mmCIF file of C-alpha atoms in Angstrom:
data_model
loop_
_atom_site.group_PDB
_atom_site.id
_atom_site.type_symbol
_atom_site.label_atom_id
_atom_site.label_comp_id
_atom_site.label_asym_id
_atom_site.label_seq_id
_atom_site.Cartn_x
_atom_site.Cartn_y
_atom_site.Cartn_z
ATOM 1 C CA UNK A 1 71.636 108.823 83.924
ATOM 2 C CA UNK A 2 72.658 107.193 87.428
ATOM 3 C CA UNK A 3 69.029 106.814 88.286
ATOM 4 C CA UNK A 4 68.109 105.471 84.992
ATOM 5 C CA UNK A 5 70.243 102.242 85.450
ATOM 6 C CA UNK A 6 69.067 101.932 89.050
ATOM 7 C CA UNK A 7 65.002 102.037 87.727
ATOM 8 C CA UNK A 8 66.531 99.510 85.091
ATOM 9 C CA UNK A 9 68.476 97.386 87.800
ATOM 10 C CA UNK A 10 65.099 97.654 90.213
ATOM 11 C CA UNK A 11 62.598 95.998 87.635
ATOM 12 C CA UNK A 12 64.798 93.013 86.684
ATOM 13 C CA UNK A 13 65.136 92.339 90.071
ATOM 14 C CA UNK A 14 61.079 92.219 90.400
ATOM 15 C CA UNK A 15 61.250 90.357 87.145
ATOM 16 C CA UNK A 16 63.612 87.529 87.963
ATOM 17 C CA UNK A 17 62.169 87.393 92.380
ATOM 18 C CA UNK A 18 61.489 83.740 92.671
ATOM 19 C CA UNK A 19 58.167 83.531 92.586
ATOM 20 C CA UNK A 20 57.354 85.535 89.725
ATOM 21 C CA UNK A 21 60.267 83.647 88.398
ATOM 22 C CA UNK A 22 58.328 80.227 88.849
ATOM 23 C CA UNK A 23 55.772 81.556 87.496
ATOM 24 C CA UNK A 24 56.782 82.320 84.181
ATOM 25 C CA UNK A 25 58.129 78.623 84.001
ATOM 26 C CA UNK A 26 55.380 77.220 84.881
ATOM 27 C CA UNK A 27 53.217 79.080 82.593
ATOM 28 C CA UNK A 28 55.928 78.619 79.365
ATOM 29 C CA UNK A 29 55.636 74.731 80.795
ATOM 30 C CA UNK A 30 52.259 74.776 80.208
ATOM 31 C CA UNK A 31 52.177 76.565 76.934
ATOM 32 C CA UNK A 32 54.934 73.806 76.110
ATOM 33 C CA UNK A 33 52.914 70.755 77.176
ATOM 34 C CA UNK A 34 49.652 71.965 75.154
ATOM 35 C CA UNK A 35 51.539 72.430 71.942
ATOM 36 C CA UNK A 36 52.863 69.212 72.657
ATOM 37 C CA UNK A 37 49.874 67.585 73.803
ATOM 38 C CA UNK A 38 48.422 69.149 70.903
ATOM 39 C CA UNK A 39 50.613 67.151 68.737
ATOM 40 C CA UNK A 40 50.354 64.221 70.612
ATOM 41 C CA UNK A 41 46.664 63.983 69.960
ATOM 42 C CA UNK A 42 46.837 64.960 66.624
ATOM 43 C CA UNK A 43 49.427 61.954 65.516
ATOM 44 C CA UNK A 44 47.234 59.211 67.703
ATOM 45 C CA UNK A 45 44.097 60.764 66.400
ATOM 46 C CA UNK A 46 45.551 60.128 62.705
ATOM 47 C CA UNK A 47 47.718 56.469 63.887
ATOM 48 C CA UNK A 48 44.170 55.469 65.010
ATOM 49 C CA UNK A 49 42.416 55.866 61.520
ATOM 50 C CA UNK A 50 45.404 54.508 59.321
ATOM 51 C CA UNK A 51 44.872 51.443 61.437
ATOM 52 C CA UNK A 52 40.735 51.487 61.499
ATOM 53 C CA UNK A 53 39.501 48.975 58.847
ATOM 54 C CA UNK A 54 37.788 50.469 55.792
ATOM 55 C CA UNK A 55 34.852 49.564 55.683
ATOM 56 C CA UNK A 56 32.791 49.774 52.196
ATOM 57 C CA UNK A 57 28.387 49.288 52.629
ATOM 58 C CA UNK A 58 27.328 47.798 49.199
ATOM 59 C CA UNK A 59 24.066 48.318 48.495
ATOM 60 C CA UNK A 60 21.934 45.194 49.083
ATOM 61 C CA UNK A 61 21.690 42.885 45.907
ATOM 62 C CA UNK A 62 18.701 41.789 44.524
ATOM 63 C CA UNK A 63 18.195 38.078 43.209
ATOM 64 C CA UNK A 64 15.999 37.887 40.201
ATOM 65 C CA UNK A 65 14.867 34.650 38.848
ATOM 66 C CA UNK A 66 14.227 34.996 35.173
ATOM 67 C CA UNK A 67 11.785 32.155 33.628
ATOM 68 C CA UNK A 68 12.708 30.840 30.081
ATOM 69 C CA UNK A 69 9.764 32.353 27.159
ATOM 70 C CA UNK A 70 7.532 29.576 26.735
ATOM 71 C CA UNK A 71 7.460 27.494 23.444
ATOM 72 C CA UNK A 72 5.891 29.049 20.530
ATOM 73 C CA UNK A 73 2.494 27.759 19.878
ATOM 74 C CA UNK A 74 2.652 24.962 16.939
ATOM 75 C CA UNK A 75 2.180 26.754 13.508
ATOM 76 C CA UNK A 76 -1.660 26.747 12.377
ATOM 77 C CA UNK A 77 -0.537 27.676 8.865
ATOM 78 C CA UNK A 78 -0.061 24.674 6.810
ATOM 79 C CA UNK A 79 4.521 24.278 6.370
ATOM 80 C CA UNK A 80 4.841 23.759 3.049
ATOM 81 C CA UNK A 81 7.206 21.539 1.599
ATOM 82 C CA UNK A 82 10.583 22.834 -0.513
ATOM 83 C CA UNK A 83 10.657 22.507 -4.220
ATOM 84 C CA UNK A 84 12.434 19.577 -5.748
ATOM 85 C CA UNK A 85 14.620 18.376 -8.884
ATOM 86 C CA UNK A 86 13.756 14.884 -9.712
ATOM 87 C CA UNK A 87 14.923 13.009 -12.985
ATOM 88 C CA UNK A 88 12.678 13.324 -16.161
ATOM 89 C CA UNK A 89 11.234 9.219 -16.442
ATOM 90 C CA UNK A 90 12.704 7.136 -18.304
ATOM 91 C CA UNK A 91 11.066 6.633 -21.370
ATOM 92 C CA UNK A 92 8.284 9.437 -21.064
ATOM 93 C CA UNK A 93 6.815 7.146 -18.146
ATOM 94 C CA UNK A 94 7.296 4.751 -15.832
ATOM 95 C CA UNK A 95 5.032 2.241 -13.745
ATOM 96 C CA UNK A 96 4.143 -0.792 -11.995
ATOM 97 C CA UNK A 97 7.191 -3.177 -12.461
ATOM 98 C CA UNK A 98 9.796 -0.621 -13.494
ATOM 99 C CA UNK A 99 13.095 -0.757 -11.338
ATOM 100 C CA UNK A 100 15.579 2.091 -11.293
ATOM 101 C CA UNK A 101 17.102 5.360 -9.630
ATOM 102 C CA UNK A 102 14.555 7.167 -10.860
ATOM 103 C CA UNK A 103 12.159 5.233 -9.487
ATOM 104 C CA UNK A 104 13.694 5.598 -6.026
ATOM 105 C CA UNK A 105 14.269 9.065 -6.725
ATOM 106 C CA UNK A 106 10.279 9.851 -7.103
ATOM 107 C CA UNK A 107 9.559 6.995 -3.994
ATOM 108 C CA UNK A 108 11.616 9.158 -1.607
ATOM 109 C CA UNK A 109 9.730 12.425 -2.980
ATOM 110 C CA UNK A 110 6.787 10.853 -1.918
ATOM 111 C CA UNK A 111 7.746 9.435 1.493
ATOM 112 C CA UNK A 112 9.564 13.022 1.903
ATOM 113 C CA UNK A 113 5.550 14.048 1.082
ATOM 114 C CA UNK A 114 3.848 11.740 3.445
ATOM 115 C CA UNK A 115 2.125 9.639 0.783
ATOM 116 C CA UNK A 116 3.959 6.471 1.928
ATOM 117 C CA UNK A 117 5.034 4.943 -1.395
ATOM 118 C CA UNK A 118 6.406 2.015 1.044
ATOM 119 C CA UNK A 119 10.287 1.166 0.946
ATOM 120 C CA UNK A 120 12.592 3.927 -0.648
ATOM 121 C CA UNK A 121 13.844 0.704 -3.081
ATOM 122 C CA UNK A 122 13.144 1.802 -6.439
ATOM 123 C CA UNK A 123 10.770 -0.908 -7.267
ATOM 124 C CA UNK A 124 7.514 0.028 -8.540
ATOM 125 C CA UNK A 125 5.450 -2.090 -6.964
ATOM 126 C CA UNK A 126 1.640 -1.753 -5.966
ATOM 127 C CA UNK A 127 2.434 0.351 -2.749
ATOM 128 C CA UNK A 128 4.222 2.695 -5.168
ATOM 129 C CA UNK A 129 0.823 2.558 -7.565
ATOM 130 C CA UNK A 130 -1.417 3.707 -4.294
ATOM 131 C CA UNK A 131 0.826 6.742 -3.422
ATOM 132 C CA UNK A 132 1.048 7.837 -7.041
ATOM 133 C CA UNK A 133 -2.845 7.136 -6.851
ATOM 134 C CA UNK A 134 -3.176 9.810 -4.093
ATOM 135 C CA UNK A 135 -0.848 12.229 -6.072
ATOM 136 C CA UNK A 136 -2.973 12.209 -8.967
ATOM 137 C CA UNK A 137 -6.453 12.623 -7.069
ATOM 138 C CA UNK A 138 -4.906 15.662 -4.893
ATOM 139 C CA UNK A 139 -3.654 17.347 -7.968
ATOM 140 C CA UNK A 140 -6.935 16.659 -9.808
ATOM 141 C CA UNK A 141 -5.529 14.305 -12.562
ATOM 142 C CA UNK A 142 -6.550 10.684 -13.481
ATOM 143 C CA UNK A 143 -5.508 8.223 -11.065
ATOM 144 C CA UNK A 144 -3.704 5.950 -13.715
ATOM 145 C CA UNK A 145 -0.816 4.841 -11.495
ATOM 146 C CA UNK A 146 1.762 5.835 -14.113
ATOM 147 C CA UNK A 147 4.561 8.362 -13.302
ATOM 148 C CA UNK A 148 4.896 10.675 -16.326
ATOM 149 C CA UNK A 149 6.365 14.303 -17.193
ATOM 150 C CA UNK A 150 3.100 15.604 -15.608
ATOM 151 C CA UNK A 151 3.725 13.601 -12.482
ATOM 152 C CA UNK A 152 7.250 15.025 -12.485
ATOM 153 C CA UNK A 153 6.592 18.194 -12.212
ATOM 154 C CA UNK A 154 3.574 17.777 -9.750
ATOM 155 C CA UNK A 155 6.235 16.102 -7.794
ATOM 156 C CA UNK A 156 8.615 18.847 -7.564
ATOM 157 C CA UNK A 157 6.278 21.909 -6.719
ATOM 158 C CA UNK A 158 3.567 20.375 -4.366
ATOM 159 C CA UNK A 159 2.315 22.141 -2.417
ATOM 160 C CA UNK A 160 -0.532 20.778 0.423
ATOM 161 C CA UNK A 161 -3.779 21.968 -0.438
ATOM 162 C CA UNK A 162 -5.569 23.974 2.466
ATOM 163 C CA UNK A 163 -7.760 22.162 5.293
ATOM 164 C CA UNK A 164 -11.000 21.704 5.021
ATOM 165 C CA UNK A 165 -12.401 21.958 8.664
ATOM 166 C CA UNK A 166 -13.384 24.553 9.880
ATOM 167 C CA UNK A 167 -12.459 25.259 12.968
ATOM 168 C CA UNK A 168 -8.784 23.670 12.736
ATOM 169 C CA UNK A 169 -8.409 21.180 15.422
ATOM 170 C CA UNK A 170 -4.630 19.864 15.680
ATOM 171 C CA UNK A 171 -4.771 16.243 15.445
ATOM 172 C CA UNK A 172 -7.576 15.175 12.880
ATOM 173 C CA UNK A 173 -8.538 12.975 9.930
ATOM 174 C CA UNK A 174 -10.163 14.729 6.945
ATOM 175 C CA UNK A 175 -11.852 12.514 4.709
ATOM 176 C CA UNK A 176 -12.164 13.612 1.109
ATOM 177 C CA UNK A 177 -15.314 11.610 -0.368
ATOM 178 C CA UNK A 178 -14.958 14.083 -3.729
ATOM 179 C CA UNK A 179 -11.273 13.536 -4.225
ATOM 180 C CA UNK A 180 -11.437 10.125 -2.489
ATOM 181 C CA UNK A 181 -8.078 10.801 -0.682
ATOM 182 C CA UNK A 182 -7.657 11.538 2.730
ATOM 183 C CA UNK A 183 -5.245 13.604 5.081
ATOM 184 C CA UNK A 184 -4.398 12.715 8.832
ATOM 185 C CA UNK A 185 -3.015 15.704 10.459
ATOM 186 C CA UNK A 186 -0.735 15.658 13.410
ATOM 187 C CA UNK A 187 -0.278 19.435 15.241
ATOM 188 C CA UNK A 188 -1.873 20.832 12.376
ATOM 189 C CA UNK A 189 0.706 19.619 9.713
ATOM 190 C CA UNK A 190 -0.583 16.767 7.358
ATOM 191 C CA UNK A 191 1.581 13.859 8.507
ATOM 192 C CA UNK A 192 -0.320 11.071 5.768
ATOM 193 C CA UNK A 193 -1.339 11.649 2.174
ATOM 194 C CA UNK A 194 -3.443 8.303 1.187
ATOM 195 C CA UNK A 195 -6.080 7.343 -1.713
ATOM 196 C CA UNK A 196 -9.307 5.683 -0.071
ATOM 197 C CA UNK A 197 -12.520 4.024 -1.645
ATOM 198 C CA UNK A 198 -15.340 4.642 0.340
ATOM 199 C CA UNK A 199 -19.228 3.789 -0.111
ATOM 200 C CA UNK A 200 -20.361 2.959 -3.735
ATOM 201 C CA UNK A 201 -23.752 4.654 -2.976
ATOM 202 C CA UNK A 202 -25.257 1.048 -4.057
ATOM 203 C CA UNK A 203 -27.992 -0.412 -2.191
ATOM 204 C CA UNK A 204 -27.361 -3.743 -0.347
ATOM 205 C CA UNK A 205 -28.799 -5.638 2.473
ATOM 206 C CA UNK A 206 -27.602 -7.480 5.699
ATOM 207 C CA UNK A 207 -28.939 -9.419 8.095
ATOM 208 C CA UNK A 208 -28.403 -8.224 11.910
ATOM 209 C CA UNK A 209 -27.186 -7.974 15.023
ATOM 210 C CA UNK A 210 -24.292 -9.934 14.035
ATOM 211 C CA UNK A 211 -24.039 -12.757 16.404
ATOM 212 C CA UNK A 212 -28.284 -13.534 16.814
ATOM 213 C CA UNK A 213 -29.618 -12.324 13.028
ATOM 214 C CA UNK A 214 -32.921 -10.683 13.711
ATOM 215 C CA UNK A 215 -33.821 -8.564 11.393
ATOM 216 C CA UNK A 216 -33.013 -8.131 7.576
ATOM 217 C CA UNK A 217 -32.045 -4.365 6.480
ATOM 218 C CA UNK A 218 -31.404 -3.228 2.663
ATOM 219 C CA UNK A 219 -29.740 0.188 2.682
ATOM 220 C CA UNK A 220 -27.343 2.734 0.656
ATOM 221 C CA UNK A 221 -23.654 2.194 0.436
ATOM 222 C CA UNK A 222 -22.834 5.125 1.357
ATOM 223 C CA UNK A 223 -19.986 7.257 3.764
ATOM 224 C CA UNK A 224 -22.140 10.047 5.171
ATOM 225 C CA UNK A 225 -20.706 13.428 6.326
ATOM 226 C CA UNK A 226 -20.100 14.977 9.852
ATOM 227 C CA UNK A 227 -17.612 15.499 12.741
ATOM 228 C CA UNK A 228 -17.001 12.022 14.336
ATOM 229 C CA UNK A 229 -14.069 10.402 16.426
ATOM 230 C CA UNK A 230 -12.683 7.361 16.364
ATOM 231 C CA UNK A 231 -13.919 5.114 19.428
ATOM 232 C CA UNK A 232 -13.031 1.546 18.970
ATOM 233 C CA UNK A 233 -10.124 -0.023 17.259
ATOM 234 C CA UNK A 234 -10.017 -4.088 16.741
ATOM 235 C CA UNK A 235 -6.647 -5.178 16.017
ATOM 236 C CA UNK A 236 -6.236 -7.879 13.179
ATOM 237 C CA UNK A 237 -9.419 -9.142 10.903
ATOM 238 C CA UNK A 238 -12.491 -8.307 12.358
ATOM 239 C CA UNK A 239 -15.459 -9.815 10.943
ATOM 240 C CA UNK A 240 -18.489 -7.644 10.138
ATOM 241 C CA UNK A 241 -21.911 -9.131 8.466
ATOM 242 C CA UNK A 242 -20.680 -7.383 5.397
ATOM 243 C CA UNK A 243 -17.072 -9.238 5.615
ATOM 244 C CA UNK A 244 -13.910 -8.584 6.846
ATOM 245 C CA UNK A 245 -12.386 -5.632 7.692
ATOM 246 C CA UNK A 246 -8.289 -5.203 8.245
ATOM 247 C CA UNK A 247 -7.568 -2.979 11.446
ATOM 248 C CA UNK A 248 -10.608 -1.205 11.648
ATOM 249 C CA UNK A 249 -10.893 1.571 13.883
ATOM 250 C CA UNK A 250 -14.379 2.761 14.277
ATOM 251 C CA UNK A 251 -15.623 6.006 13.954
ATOM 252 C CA UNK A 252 -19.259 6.219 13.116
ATOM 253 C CA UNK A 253 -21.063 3.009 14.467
ATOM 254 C CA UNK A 254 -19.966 0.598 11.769
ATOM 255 C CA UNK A 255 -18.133 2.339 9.732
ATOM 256 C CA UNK A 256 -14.325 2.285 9.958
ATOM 257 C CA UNK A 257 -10.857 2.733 8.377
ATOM 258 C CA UNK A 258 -9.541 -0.233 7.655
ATOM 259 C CA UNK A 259 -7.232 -2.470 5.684
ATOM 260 C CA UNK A 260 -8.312 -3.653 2.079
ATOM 261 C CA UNK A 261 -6.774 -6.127 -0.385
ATOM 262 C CA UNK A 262 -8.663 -4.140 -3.003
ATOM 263 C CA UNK A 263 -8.307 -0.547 -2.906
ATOM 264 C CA UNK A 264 -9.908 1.154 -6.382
ATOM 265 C CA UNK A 265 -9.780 4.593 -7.463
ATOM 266 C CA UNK A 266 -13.339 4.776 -7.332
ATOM 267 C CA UNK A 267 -15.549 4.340 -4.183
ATOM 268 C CA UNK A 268 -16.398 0.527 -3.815
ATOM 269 C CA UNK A 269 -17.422 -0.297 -0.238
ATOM 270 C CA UNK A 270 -20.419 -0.795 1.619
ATOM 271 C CA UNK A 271 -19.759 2.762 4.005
ATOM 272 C CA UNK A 272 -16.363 2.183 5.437
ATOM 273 C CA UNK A 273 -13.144 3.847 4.210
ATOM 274 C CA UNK A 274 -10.617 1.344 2.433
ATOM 275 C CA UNK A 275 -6.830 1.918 3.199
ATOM 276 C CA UNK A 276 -3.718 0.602 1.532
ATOM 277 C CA UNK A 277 -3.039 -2.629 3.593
ATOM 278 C CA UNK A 278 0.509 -1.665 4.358
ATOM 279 C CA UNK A 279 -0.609 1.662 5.731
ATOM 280 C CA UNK A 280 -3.328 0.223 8.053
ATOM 281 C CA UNK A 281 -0.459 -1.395 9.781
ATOM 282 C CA UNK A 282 0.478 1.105 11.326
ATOM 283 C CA UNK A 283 -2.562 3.624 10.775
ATOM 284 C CA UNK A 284 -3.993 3.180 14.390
ATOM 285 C CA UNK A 285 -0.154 4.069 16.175
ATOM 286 C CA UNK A 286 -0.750 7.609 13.904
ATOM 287 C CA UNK A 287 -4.484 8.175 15.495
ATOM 288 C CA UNK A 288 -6.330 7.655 18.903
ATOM 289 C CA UNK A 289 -9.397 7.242 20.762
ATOM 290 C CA UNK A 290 -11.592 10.241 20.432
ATOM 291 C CA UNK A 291 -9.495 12.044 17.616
ATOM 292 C CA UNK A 292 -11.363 13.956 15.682
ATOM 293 C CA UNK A 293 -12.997 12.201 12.159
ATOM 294 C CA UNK A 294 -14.088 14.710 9.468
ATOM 295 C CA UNK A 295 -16.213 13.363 6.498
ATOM 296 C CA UNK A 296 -16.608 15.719 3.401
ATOM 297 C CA UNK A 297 -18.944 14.984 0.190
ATOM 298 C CA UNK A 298 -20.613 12.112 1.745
ATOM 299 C CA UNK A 299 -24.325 11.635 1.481
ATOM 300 C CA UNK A 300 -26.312 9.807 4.240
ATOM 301 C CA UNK A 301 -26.734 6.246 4.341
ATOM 302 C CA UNK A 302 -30.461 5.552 4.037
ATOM 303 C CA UNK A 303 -32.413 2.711 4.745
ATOM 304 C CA UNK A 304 -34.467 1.624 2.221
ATOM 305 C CA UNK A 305 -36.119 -1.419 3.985
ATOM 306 C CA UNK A 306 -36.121 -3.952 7.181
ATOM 307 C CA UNK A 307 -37.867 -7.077 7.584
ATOM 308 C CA UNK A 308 -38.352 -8.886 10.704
ATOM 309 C CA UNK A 309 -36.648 -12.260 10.515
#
């Protein structure tokens, strides 16, 4: 038992010598400052990212210009006008002289038609007679100038009759030598409705040129047919060897529309188409130079004779 404690006694002495003393401090020290170090790190490590800036990469944006859609092409098809409710006349039928609201009622029908009845005054006066004229030769009536029940109701449903060119060209004048009416068309939709008198298909004769006479030529009063465009427009009266014409714009060597005192339901010139005056005031601001001219149901103008003078 005695030698146990001193084999006890002997190896804490060894234990606890100074050097192997130091040594165990030193290495517990160490095992200390690691941990600690350890630590240490770990807190700067996560102090250091709490404090980094966040940084988010978006991904790269992409301008894109977007055009508008380009205007829709002008309608071909004909728009047709909406029905209407007009008054019945007063009397069974009204005309020249009559004054009223009914009157005004059917003038503003028209002008809402493009047959330029002149002013919306309700006055029946003889610009009201040519637009009721035009009515009546487009709807295939007699051109009597009177507004009856007939006329009413024409009034109310009309409807534009189709083109006749062929191909449709956008702004062009179609001249009706059948009907004697004619349409001027602006982007394809009529924009005037007017009754004409063209060539009488009478034979007449002229001397010419105009200024220096030198020959004399009889010939047919007549508006021929074809594509033409209007080339020369004289403002005012221009004198012709035949007389005068209002306004004319030219469209097939000498024959123009122009201006008329006279304009019958029936044709009545020498080859040129007649207007209403107070429309060929203002018919050459609706058309211009080299605008198309169609002529329908005309027959050629053919010279019968001409004598050196």
């Amino acid at each position: 038992m005695r030698s146990s404690r001193v084999d006890r006694r002997t190896a804490l002495r060894q234990v606890f010598r100074p050097p192997v003393l130091v040594s165990l401090v030193v290495a517990a020290f160490l095992v200390s400052g690691v941990a600690v170090a350890g630590s240490a790190l770990r807190d700067e490590e996560e102090k250091r990212r709490a404090q980094a800036p966040t940084t988010t990469t978006a991904a790269p944006t992409t301008t894109t210009t977007t055009l508008p859609p380009p205007p829709p092409p002008p309608p071909t098809d004909i728009i047709q006008p909406p029905w209407a409710t007009l008054p019945p006349p007063p009397g069974g039928v009204v005309g020249p002289g009559a004054q009223g609201p009914e009157v005004q009622a059917y003038e503003q029908r028209m002008a809402d038609l493009h047959f330029d009845p002149g002013p919306v005054d309700g006055i029946y006066d003889q610009k009201t007679v040519y637009a009721v004229h035009a009515l009546q030769k487009l709807a295939g009536g007699t051109p009597t100038g009177g507004i009856a029940d007939g006329e009413v109701f024409v009034l109310s449903f009309f409807q534009y009759r189709q083109p006749l060119s062929d191909p449709l060209e956008p702004n062009r004048t179609e001249i009706d030598i059948t009907s004697q009416t004619m349409t001027l068309y602006e982007t394809y939709q009529p924009k005037l409705l007017t009754t004409i008198s063209s060539g009488s298909g009478e034979n007449y004769c002229y001397n010419t040129p105009r200024d220096n006479p030198t020959s004399h030529v009889c010939e047919d009063a007549n508006t021929p047919s074809g594509r033409f465009v209007f080339n020369e427009f004289r403002s005012g009266w221009d004198r012709s060897p035949l007389g005068e014409l209002y306004n004319p714009y030219y469209f097939n060597k000498g024959i123009a529309v122009h201006g008329y005192e006279s304009v019958p339901t029936t044709p009545a010139s020498h080859g040129c188409v007649r207007i209403p005056m107070h429309i060929s005031e203002y018919f050459h601001d609706l058309v211009h130079q080299g605008d198309p001219v169609h002529v329908f149901g005309g027959k050629p103008a053919n010279v019968t004779s001409s004598t050196p003078l």
